[in-house]
Amino acid sequence: MHQLIHPVEIIDKAPDHPGLILVPCFMDDNLSISWLPSKTYQGYVPEKNQIFQIFLADQDLTVVLLGMGPDDHIATVFESFRSFMINHRKMITKDLLVDLRQLPDDLAYQSVLGLTLSDYSTGTYKTGKSSSVAFPKIQILVDRFHPTLETVVQEAGQTAEVVKRICALVDAPGNIKTPAFLGQWAVDSGKQFGYQVALLDYRELKAENLLALLAVGQGSINQPLLIKMQYLHPDLDPAETHLGLVGKGVTFDTGGLSIKRATNMHYMKSDMGGAAAVMGAMELIARLKLPINVTAVIPVAENSVDANSIRPGDVIGSHSGKSIEVIDTDAEGRLILADGLSYMQQHYHPGILVDLATLTGNCVAALGYQAAGLFTNSNDLADRFTSAGEIAGERVWRLPLWDSYGDALHSDVADVKNLSGKPVAGAIAAAKFLEVFVEEAPSWAHLDIAGVAFGDTAHAKMKSATGFGVRLLLEFVKSLISTKL
Ligand code: BES
Ligand code: ZN
Ligand code: ZN
């Protein structure tokens, strides 16, 4: 599994011989850079993602100005730092001092995230000697008169570690990342960071009537399971209204008997991106000891092709008691989520219920790789997620849940069918299906992250995990903490 490689240290006094200094520069800045004597530097600001190097031979010091462009959007700052570390790795032979004294807290946070996420590698399973250059130590220079910045930098470091652990999970191949493997990850994380984790195994799933989850998993030799995670803050009343998180954990989605075409099927190892985001958010909330009560329920299964697989046309039961006609076995995510949502409500009664899932290709068709689809019955949650998305650099865009969209899920033989009869508005139809199983939560939000969980990234040539959702959920939770509903 992935190890954190960058040691990061926060300092409020520059070392005597820093060697290599990185200074972020914005287009409209009127920079005076304290490291440079004014005769060496005429105020030139490099273009976005470009660098300008100045070597001061008398001090054996290299000052690198990193262009941030005119736009100080959060994602730009994050990407500039990350690409600098990836593209100029060979230049960084000495320890690196990053001068963040001129940055406001939110941009300092993004800078540290970009710096520390840059050593993530997808080459975990390569054999032989690694040819990569050694990773430098990074020192972050902050202003001693600005103590909040230090907290921000610490938090960014923790966030980066969790995001990397989550990317490693999403990038892990389906043969390694079985349901049991995900369960063990959760158990280990709970032990290490001090929160409760319990697993429901095959026998317990039967006893608890999680029939839709069992149905999806019945074609795989890797049995399904349910992961339960709970973090209760010691200063809060455990009965206090809390947040419930549910994540789609399909460890590999072949489509089942409604089998997918081969071309891009290998991407379906990422079909547990929703589960991974929820697991990352739980770990991060616990690591940061945030004052909130959160419970997570994660249904995990492998959707395989087998003599025991569910068939198109089968009618299955569910934890809620409702019967479901399975028109398409490739619409399996909504089946396991139906049980996850129902189990969560019956056992924990959260005041706010949020689910994340790589649910539909149709959401990718609608929003591309830029934003997750947001579906919610609450304008307040819509506002919170929209601004959390902007702050985190992980955008969401709201789509409707109007009643008339639900008509397409009518079944003549069961309470509901899992596929709309029409080839339109597939992401909305999936959300409407989930809504059938959201009975008591006053506010519910569903995030379809199919387009954003796995894709083009700065650190890999092939598509790979983005870690989408961890930072978004962190900002959402912070918004709940700072202003109650
Ligand atoms: N896991 C897929 C959705 C998906 C597609 C995730 C592309 C990431 C990228 C999901 O289980 C699925 O197969 N959905 C079907 C639904 C259809 C059968 C109604 C789809 O989107 O085609
Ligand atoms: Zn599917
Ligand atoms: Zn799926």
Coordinates of C-alpha atoms and ligand atoms in Angstrom, one line a residue:
M1 CA 0.0 0.0 0.0
H2 CA 1.0 3.6 -0.5
Q3 CA 3.4 5.2 1.9
L4 CA 3.6 8.9 2.6
I5 CA 6.9 9.9 1.1
H6 CA 7.2 13.7 1.5
P7 CA 8.2 14.8 4.9
V8 CA 6.7 18.2 5.5
E9 CA 7.8 20.6 8.2
I10 CA 6.3 23.9 9.1
I11 CA 8.8 26.6 10.0
D12 CA 8.4 30.3 10.8
K13 CA 12.1 31.3 10.3
A14 CA 14.0 30.6 7.2
P15 CA 17.1 28.4 7.6
D16 CA 20.5 29.9 7.0
H17 CA 21.2 28.0 3.8
P18 CA 17.9 27.1 2.2
G19 CA 19.4 26.0 -1.2
L20 CA 16.1 26.0 -3.1
I21 CA 13.2 28.3 -2.6
L22 CA 9.8 28.2 -4.3
V23 CA 7.7 31.3 -4.3
P24 CA 4.2 31.4 -5.8
C25 CA 3.5 34.5 -7.9
F26 CA 0.1 35.7 -9.1
M27 CA -0.2 37.6 -12.4
D28 CA -1.5 40.9 -10.9
D29 CA 0.9 40.8 -7.9
N30 CA 3.2 43.6 -7.3
L31 CA 5.9 41.4 -6.0
S32 CA 8.8 42.3 -4.0
I33 CA 10.6 39.1 -3.2
S34 CA 12.6 39.4 -0.1
W35 CA 15.0 36.7 -1.2
L36 CA 16.1 38.6 -4.2
P37 CA 18.2 41.8 -4.3
S38 CA 16.2 44.3 -6.4
K39 CA 19.0 44.5 -9.0
T40 CA 18.6 40.8 -9.8
Y41 CA 14.8 40.9 -10.1
Q42 CA 12.8 43.3 -12.2
G43 CA 9.4 42.2 -11.2
Y44 CA 8.9 39.6 -13.9
V45 CA 6.0 37.2 -13.2
P46 CA 6.1 33.9 -15.0
E47 CA 3.0 32.6 -16.9
K48 CA 0.7 30.1 -15.3
N49 CA 2.5 26.8 -14.5
Q50 CA 5.7 28.3 -15.8
I51 CA 8.8 28.9 -13.7
F52 CA 11.4 31.5 -13.6
Q53 CA 14.7 30.5 -11.9
I54 CA 17.2 32.8 -10.4
F55 CA 20.5 31.5 -9.2
L56 CA 22.4 33.6 -6.6
A57 CA 25.9 32.2 -6.9
D58 CA 27.3 34.1 -3.9
Q59 CA 24.7 32.4 -1.6
D60 CA 24.5 29.1 -3.5
L61 CA 20.8 29.8 -3.6
T62 CA 18.2 29.1 -6.3
V63 CA 14.9 31.0 -6.2
V64 CA 12.1 29.6 -8.3
L65 CA 9.1 31.8 -9.0
L66 CA 6.1 29.7 -9.9
G67 CA 3.5 31.3 -12.1
M68 CA -0.1 30.9 -10.8
G69 CA -1.8 32.8 -13.6
P70 CA -4.3 35.6 -13.3
D71 CA -6.9 33.5 -11.7
D72 CA -6.6 32.5 -8.1
H73 CA -9.2 29.8 -8.3
I74 CA -8.6 27.1 -5.7
A75 CA -8.1 24.3 -8.3
T76 CA -5.5 26.4 -10.2
V77 CA -3.3 26.9 -7.2
F78 CA -3.6 23.2 -6.3
E79 CA -2.7 22.1 -9.9
S80 CA 0.2 24.6 -10.2
F81 CA 2.0 23.2 -7.2
R82 CA 1.3 19.6 -8.0
S83 CA 2.5 20.0 -11.6
F84 CA 5.6 21.8 -10.5
M85 CA 6.5 18.9 -8.2
I86 CA 5.8 16.4 -10.9
N87 CA 7.3 18.2 -13.9
H88 CA 10.4 19.6 -12.3
R89 CA 11.2 16.7 -9.9
K90 CA 14.7 16.4 -11.3
M91 CA 15.5 20.0 -10.5
I92 CA 14.7 19.4 -6.8
T93 CA 17.9 17.8 -5.7
K94 CA 18.0 19.7 -2.4
D95 CA 15.5 20.2 0.3
L96 CA 12.8 22.6 -0.8
L97 CA 11.7 25.7 1.1
V98 CA 8.3 26.9 0.1
D99 CA 7.5 30.5 1.0
L100 CA 3.8 30.7 1.7
R101 CA 4.0 33.9 3.8
Q102 CA 2.1 36.0 1.2
L103 CA -0.8 33.6 0.8
P104 CA -4.3 33.7 2.4
D105 CA -5.2 30.6 4.4
D106 CA -7.4 28.9 1.7
L107 CA -4.7 29.2 -0.9
A108 CA -2.0 28.1 1.5
Y109 CA -4.1 25.0 2.1
Q110 CA -4.4 24.3 -1.6
S111 CA -0.6 24.8 -2.1
V112 CA 0.3 22.3 0.6
L113 CA -2.2 19.8 -0.8
G114 CA -0.7 20.2 -4.3
L115 CA 2.9 19.8 -3.0
T116 CA 2.2 16.8 -0.8
L117 CA -0.2 15.0 -3.2
S118 CA 2.4 15.1 -6.0
D119 CA 4.3 12.0 -4.8
Y120 CA 1.3 9.7 -5.4
S121 CA 2.3 7.0 -7.8
T122 CA 0.1 4.3 -9.5
G123 CA 3.1 2.0 -9.9
T124 CA 2.5 0.0 -6.7
Y125 CA 2.5 -3.3 -8.5
K126 CA 5.6 -2.8 -10.7
T127 CA 8.5 -5.1 -9.9
G128 CA 12.1 -4.2 -10.1
K129 CA 14.0 -1.1 -8.9
S130 CA 12.2 2.1 -8.9
S131 CA 13.9 4.7 -11.1
S132 CA 12.3 7.7 -9.5
V133 CA 14.4 10.4 -8.0
A134 CA 14.4 10.6 -4.2
F135 CA 11.7 12.8 -2.7
P136 CA 13.0 15.9 -1.1
K137 CA 12.1 17.2 2.4
I138 CA 9.6 20.1 2.1
Q139 CA 9.8 23.0 4.5
I140 CA 6.8 25.4 4.5
L141 CA 7.7 28.8 5.6
V142 CA 4.8 30.6 7.4
D143 CA 4.6 33.9 9.2
R144 CA 5.0 33.6 12.9
F145 CA 2.3 36.2 13.4
H146 CA -0.2 34.1 11.7
P147 CA -1.0 31.0 13.8
T148 CA -4.1 29.9 11.9
L149 CA -1.9 29.3 8.9
E150 CA 0.0 26.7 10.8
T151 CA -3.2 24.8 11.6
V152 CA -4.2 25.1 7.9
V153 CA -0.9 23.6 6.7
Q154 CA -1.1 20.7 9.2
E155 CA -4.7 20.0 8.0
A156 CA -3.7 20.1 4.4
G157 CA -0.9 17.5 5.1
Q158 CA -3.4 15.2 6.8
T159 CA -5.9 15.6 4.0
A160 CA -3.2 14.8 1.4
E161 CA -2.3 11.6 3.2
V162 CA -5.9 10.4 3.3
V163 CA -6.5 11.4 -0.3
K164 CA -3.5 9.3 -1.3
R165 CA -4.6 6.3 0.7
I166 CA -8.0 6.6 -1.0
C167 CA -6.5 6.9 -4.5
A168 CA -4.5 3.8 -3.8
L169 CA -7.7 1.9 -2.9
V170 CA -9.5 3.1 -6.0
D171 CA -6.5 2.3 -8.3
A172 CA -6.1 -1.2 -6.7
P173 CA -7.1 -4.0 -9.2
G174 CA -10.3 -5.9 -8.6
N175 CA -8.5 -9.2 -7.9
I176 CA -6.8 -7.6 -4.9
K177 CA -9.5 -5.3 -3.7
T178 CA -12.1 -7.9 -2.8
P179 CA -15.0 -6.9 -0.4
A180 CA -13.0 -8.6 2.4
F181 CA -10.0 -6.4 1.5
L182 CA -12.0 -3.2 1.8
G183 CA -13.5 -4.4 5.0
Q184 CA -10.0 -5.0 6.5
W185 CA -8.9 -1.5 5.3
A186 CA -11.8 0.0 7.3
V187 CA -11.1 -2.1 10.4
D188 CA -7.4 -1.1 10.3
S189 CA -8.2 2.6 9.8
G190 CA -10.7 2.5 12.7
K191 CA -8.1 0.9 15.0
Q192 CA -5.4 3.4 14.0
F193 CA -7.4 6.6 14.1
G194 CA -9.8 5.8 17.0
Y195 CA -13.3 5.2 15.6
Q196 CA -15.7 2.2 15.5
V197 CA -15.8 -0.2 12.6
A198 CA -17.9 -3.3 12.3
L199 CA -18.5 -5.7 9.4
L200 CA -21.6 -7.7 8.6
D201 CA -20.5 -10.9 6.9
Y202 CA -22.6 -13.1 4.5
R203 CA -24.5 -14.8 7.4
E204 CA -25.3 -11.5 9.1
L205 CA -26.4 -10.0 5.8
K206 CA -28.9 -12.8 5.5
A207 CA -30.1 -12.5 9.1
E208 CA -30.5 -8.7 8.6
N209 CA -32.4 -9.2 5.2
L210 CA -30.0 -7.2 3.0
L211 CA -31.4 -9.1 0.1
A212 CA -30.6 -6.6 -2.7
L213 CA -26.9 -6.5 -1.7
L214 CA -26.8 -10.3 -1.5
A215 CA -28.5 -10.6 -4.9
V216 CA -25.8 -8.4 -6.6
G217 CA -23.0 -10.4 -4.9
Q218 CA -24.4 -13.8 -5.6
G219 CA -22.5 -14.3 -8.8
S220 CA -19.0 -13.8 -7.2
I221 CA -16.8 -16.1 -5.2
N222 CA -15.9 -13.0 -3.2
Q223 CA -18.9 -12.7 -0.8
P224 CA -20.5 -9.3 -0.3
L225 CA -20.3 -7.5 3.0
L226 CA -21.5 -4.4 4.8
I227 CA -19.0 -2.0 6.4
K228 CA -20.3 0.1 9.3
M229 CA -18.2 3.0 10.6
Q230 CA -19.0 5.4 13.4
Y231 CA -17.2 8.4 14.7
L232 CA -18.8 10.1 17.7
H233 CA -17.2 13.2 19.1
P234 CA -16.7 12.9 22.9
D235 CA -18.1 16.4 23.6
L236 CA -21.3 15.9 21.7
D237 CA -24.5 14.1 22.7
P238 CA -24.5 10.8 20.8
A239 CA -28.2 11.2 20.3
E240 CA -27.7 14.6 18.7
T241 CA -28.8 14.7 15.0
H242 CA -26.0 13.4 13.0
L243 CA -24.7 12.8 9.5
G244 CA -25.2 9.5 7.8
L245 CA -22.9 8.6 4.8
V246 CA -23.5 5.8 2.3
G247 CA -21.1 4.8 -0.4
K248 CA -21.4 2.4 -3.4
G249 CA -18.7 -0.3 -3.0
V250 CA -18.8 -2.4 -6.2
T251 CA -15.2 -3.8 -6.2
F252 CA -15.6 -4.7 -9.9
D253 CA -18.5 -4.2 -12.2
T254 CA -18.7 -6.5 -15.2
G255 CA -22.3 -5.6 -15.6
G256 CA -23.3 -9.1 -14.6
L257 CA -25.4 -11.1 -17.2
S258 CA -26.2 -7.7 -18.8
I259 CA -22.5 -7.7 -19.5
K260 CA -20.6 -4.6 -20.4
R261 CA -18.6 -4.4 -23.6
A262 CA -14.9 -5.1 -23.2
T263 CA -13.3 -1.8 -24.4
N264 CA -13.4 0.1 -21.1
M265 CA -14.4 -2.6 -18.7
H266 CA -11.1 -2.5 -16.8
Y267 CA -12.1 1.0 -15.6
M268 CA -14.8 -0.7 -13.5
K269 CA -12.3 -1.5 -10.8
S270 CA -13.1 2.1 -9.8
D271 CA -16.8 1.3 -9.2
M272 CA -16.1 1.6 -5.4
G273 CA -15.2 5.3 -5.7
G274 CA -18.2 6.3 -3.6
A275 CA -17.3 3.8 -0.9
A276 CA -13.7 5.0 -1.0
A277 CA -14.7 8.7 -0.7
V278 CA -16.9 7.9 2.4
M279 CA -14.1 5.8 4.0
G280 CA -11.6 8.6 3.4
A281 CA -14.0 11.2 4.8
M282 CA -14.5 9.1 7.9
E283 CA -10.8 8.6 8.5
L284 CA -10.1 12.3 7.9
I285 CA -12.8 13.4 10.3
A286 CA -11.4 11.1 12.9
R287 CA -7.8 12.2 12.3
L288 CA -8.8 15.9 12.6
K289 CA -11.1 15.1 15.6
L290 CA -13.9 17.3 14.1
P291 CA -16.8 18.1 16.4
I292 CA -19.5 16.1 14.6
N293 CA -21.2 12.7 14.9
V294 CA -21.0 10.6 11.7
T295 CA -22.0 7.1 10.8
A296 CA -21.1 5.4 7.5
V297 CA -22.7 2.4 5.9
I298 CA -21.0 0.9 2.9
P299 CA -22.5 -2.0 1.0
V300 CA -19.7 -3.9 -0.8
A301 CA -20.1 -6.5 -3.6
E302 CA -18.5 -7.7 -6.8
N303 CA -20.9 -7.7 -9.8
S304 CA -19.8 -10.9 -11.7
V305 CA -20.9 -13.2 -14.5
D306 CA -21.6 -16.7 -13.2
A307 CA -24.2 -19.5 -13.2
N308 CA -25.4 -18.0 -9.8
S309 CA -25.7 -14.4 -11.1
I310 CA -29.0 -12.6 -10.9
R311 CA -30.8 -12.6 -14.3
P312 CA -32.6 -9.8 -16.1
G313 CA -36.2 -10.1 -15.1
D314 CA -35.5 -11.6 -11.7
V315 CA -37.5 -10.2 -8.8
I316 CA -35.5 -9.7 -5.6
G317 CA -36.4 -8.5 -2.1
S318 CA -34.6 -5.8 -0.2
H319 CA -33.8 -4.6 3.3
S320 CA -36.7 -2.1 3.1
G321 CA -39.2 -4.9 2.4
K322 CA -39.9 -3.6 -1.1
S323 CA -39.6 -5.9 -4.1
I324 CA -37.5 -5.0 -7.1
E325 CA -37.7 -6.2 -10.7
V326 CA -34.1 -6.3 -12.0
I327 CA -34.4 -5.3 -15.7
D328 CA -30.7 -4.8 -16.1
T329 CA -28.1 -6.4 -13.9
D330 CA -25.6 -3.6 -14.8
A331 CA -27.8 -1.2 -12.8
E332 CA -26.4 -2.9 -9.7
G333 CA -25.2 0.2 -7.8
R334 CA -28.7 1.4 -7.0
L335 CA -29.6 -2.1 -5.7
I336 CA -26.8 -2.2 -3.1
L337 CA -27.4 1.5 -2.3
A338 CA -31.1 0.7 -1.7
D339 CA -30.1 -1.7 1.1
G340 CA -27.4 0.6 2.4
L341 CA -29.8 3.6 2.6
S342 CA -32.5 1.5 4.2
Y343 CA -30.2 -0.1 6.7
M344 CA -28.8 3.3 7.7
Q345 CA -32.2 4.8 8.3
Q346 CA -33.6 1.9 10.2
H347 CA -30.6 1.6 12.6
Y348 CA -29.2 5.1 12.9
H349 CA -31.9 7.7 11.9
P350 CA -29.5 10.3 10.7
G351 CA -30.8 13.9 10.4
I352 CA -28.8 14.3 7.2
L353 CA -28.3 11.4 4.8
V354 CA -25.7 11.7 2.0
D355 CA -24.7 9.0 -0.5
L356 CA -21.9 8.9 -3.1
A357 CA -21.8 6.5 -6.0
T358 CA -20.2 6.0 -9.4
L359 CA -23.7 5.4 -10.5
T360 CA -24.4 6.2 -14.2
G361 CA -22.6 6.7 -17.5
N362 CA -25.4 9.0 -18.2
C363 CA -24.2 11.5 -15.5
V364 CA -20.8 11.5 -17.3
A365 CA -22.7 12.3 -20.6
A366 CA -24.4 15.2 -18.9
L367 CA -21.6 16.8 -16.9
G368 CA -18.4 15.3 -18.3
Y369 CA -15.4 15.1 -16.0
Q370 CA -15.9 18.6 -14.5
A371 CA -18.5 18.0 -11.8
A372 CA -20.5 15.4 -9.9
G373 CA -24.3 15.3 -10.3
L374 CA -26.1 16.4 -7.2
F375 CA -29.6 15.3 -6.4
T376 CA -31.3 16.5 -3.2
N377 CA -34.7 17.2 -1.6
S378 CA -33.1 20.1 0.4
N379 CA -32.2 23.5 -0.9
D380 CA -30.0 23.9 2.1
L381 CA -28.0 20.8 1.3
A382 CA -27.7 22.0 -2.3
D383 CA -26.3 25.3 -1.2
R384 CA -23.9 23.7 1.2
F385 CA -22.6 21.2 -1.3
T386 CA -22.3 23.8 -4.0
S387 CA -20.1 26.0 -1.9
A388 CA -18.2 23.1 -0.4
G389 CA -17.4 22.0 -3.9
E390 CA -16.0 25.4 -4.8
I391 CA -13.9 25.6 -1.7
A392 CA -12.6 22.0 -2.2
G393 CA -12.1 22.4 -5.9
E394 CA -14.4 19.4 -6.4
R395 CA -17.5 20.8 -8.1
V396 CA -21.1 19.5 -8.0
W397 CA -24.0 20.5 -10.2
R398 CA -27.6 20.1 -9.2
L399 CA -30.1 18.1 -11.3
P400 CA -33.8 17.8 -10.7
L401 CA -35.8 15.1 -8.9
W402 CA -39.3 16.1 -10.1
D403 CA -42.0 13.6 -9.4
S404 CA -42.8 12.9 -13.1
Y405 CA -39.3 11.4 -13.6
G406 CA -40.3 8.6 -11.2
D407 CA -43.1 7.2 -13.5
A408 CA -40.5 5.4 -15.7
L409 CA -39.7 3.1 -12.7
H410 CA -43.1 1.5 -12.6
S411 CA -43.1 -2.3 -12.7
D412 CA -46.1 -4.5 -13.4
V413 CA -44.7 -7.4 -11.4
A414 CA -42.8 -5.8 -8.4
D415 CA -42.9 -2.6 -6.3
V416 CA -40.3 -0.9 -8.5
K417 CA -37.9 -1.8 -11.4
N418 CA -34.3 -0.9 -11.5
L419 CA -34.2 0.5 -15.0
S420 CA -36.3 3.2 -16.7
G421 CA -37.9 2.0 -19.9
K422 CA -36.7 5.1 -21.7
P423 CA -33.1 5.9 -23.0
V424 CA -33.2 9.4 -21.5
A425 CA -32.3 11.1 -18.2
G426 CA -30.6 7.9 -16.8
A427 CA -28.8 9.7 -14.0
I428 CA -32.1 11.2 -12.8
A429 CA -33.9 7.9 -13.1
A430 CA -31.2 6.3 -10.9
A431 CA -31.6 9.0 -8.3
K432 CA -35.4 8.6 -8.4
F433 CA -34.8 4.8 -7.8
L434 CA -32.8 5.6 -4.7
E435 CA -35.4 8.1 -3.5
V436 CA -37.9 5.2 -3.2
F437 CA -35.7 3.9 -0.4
V438 CA -35.2 7.2 1.4
E439 CA -38.2 7.2 3.7
E440 CA -37.5 9.0 6.8
A441 CA -34.5 11.3 6.4
P442 CA -35.5 14.9 6.5
S443 CA -32.7 15.9 4.2
W444 CA -31.0 13.6 1.7
A445 CA -28.4 14.3 -1.0
H446 CA -27.1 11.9 -3.6
L447 CA -23.9 12.6 -5.5
D448 CA -23.3 10.7 -8.8
I449 CA -19.5 10.7 -9.1
A450 CA -19.2 8.4 -12.1
G451 CA -17.4 11.1 -14.2
V452 CA -15.1 12.5 -11.5
A453 CA -13.8 9.6 -9.4
F454 CA -11.5 8.2 -12.1
G455 CA -10.0 10.0 -15.0
D456 CA -7.0 11.9 -16.4
T457 CA -4.6 13.0 -13.7
A458 CA -1.3 14.8 -13.7
H459 CA 0.6 11.8 -12.2
A460 CA -0.3 9.0 -14.6
K461 CA -0.5 8.4 -18.4
M462 CA -3.5 6.1 -18.1
K463 CA -6.8 7.1 -16.3
S464 CA -6.4 6.8 -12.6
A465 CA -8.1 7.7 -9.3
T466 CA -8.7 11.3 -8.4
G467 CA -9.7 10.9 -4.7
F468 CA -12.9 12.9 -5.5
G469 CA -15.2 13.3 -2.5
V470 CA -12.8 13.3 0.4
R471 CA -12.2 17.0 0.2
L472 CA -15.8 17.8 -0.7
L473 CA -17.1 15.9 2.3
L474 CA -14.6 17.5 4.5
E475 CA -15.8 21.0 3.5
F476 CA -19.4 19.9 3.7
V477 CA -18.9 18.7 7.3
K478 CA -17.1 21.9 8.2
S479 CA -20.1 23.8 6.9
L480 CA -22.4 21.7 9.1
I481 CA -20.2 22.4 12.1
S482 CA -20.0 26.1 11.6
T483 CA -23.7 26.7 10.9
K484 CA -26.4 24.3 12.0
L485 CA -29.4 23.6 9.8
Ligands
BES1 N1 -20.7 1.5 -12.7 C1 -21.6 1.9 -13.7 C2 -21.6 3.4 -14.0 C3 -20.4 4.0 -14.5 C4 -20.2 4.2 -15.8 C5 -19.4 4.4 -13.6 C6 -19.1 4.9 -16.3 C7 -18.2 5.1 -14.1 C8 -18.1 5.3 -15.4 C9 -23.0 1.4 -13.3 O1 -23.2 0.4 -12.5 C10 -23.7 1.1 -14.6 O2 -23.3 0.2 -15.2 N2 -24.7 1.9 -15.0 C11 -25.3 1.7 -16.2 C12 -26.8 1.9 -15.9 C13 -27.7 1.4 -17.0 C14 -27.7 -0.1 -17.1 C15 -29.1 1.9 -16.6 C16 -24.8 2.8 -17.2 O3 -24.5 3.9 -16.8 O4 -24.7 2.4 -18.4
ZN2 ZN -23.2 -1.5 -13.6
ZN3 ZN -21.6 0.0 -11.2

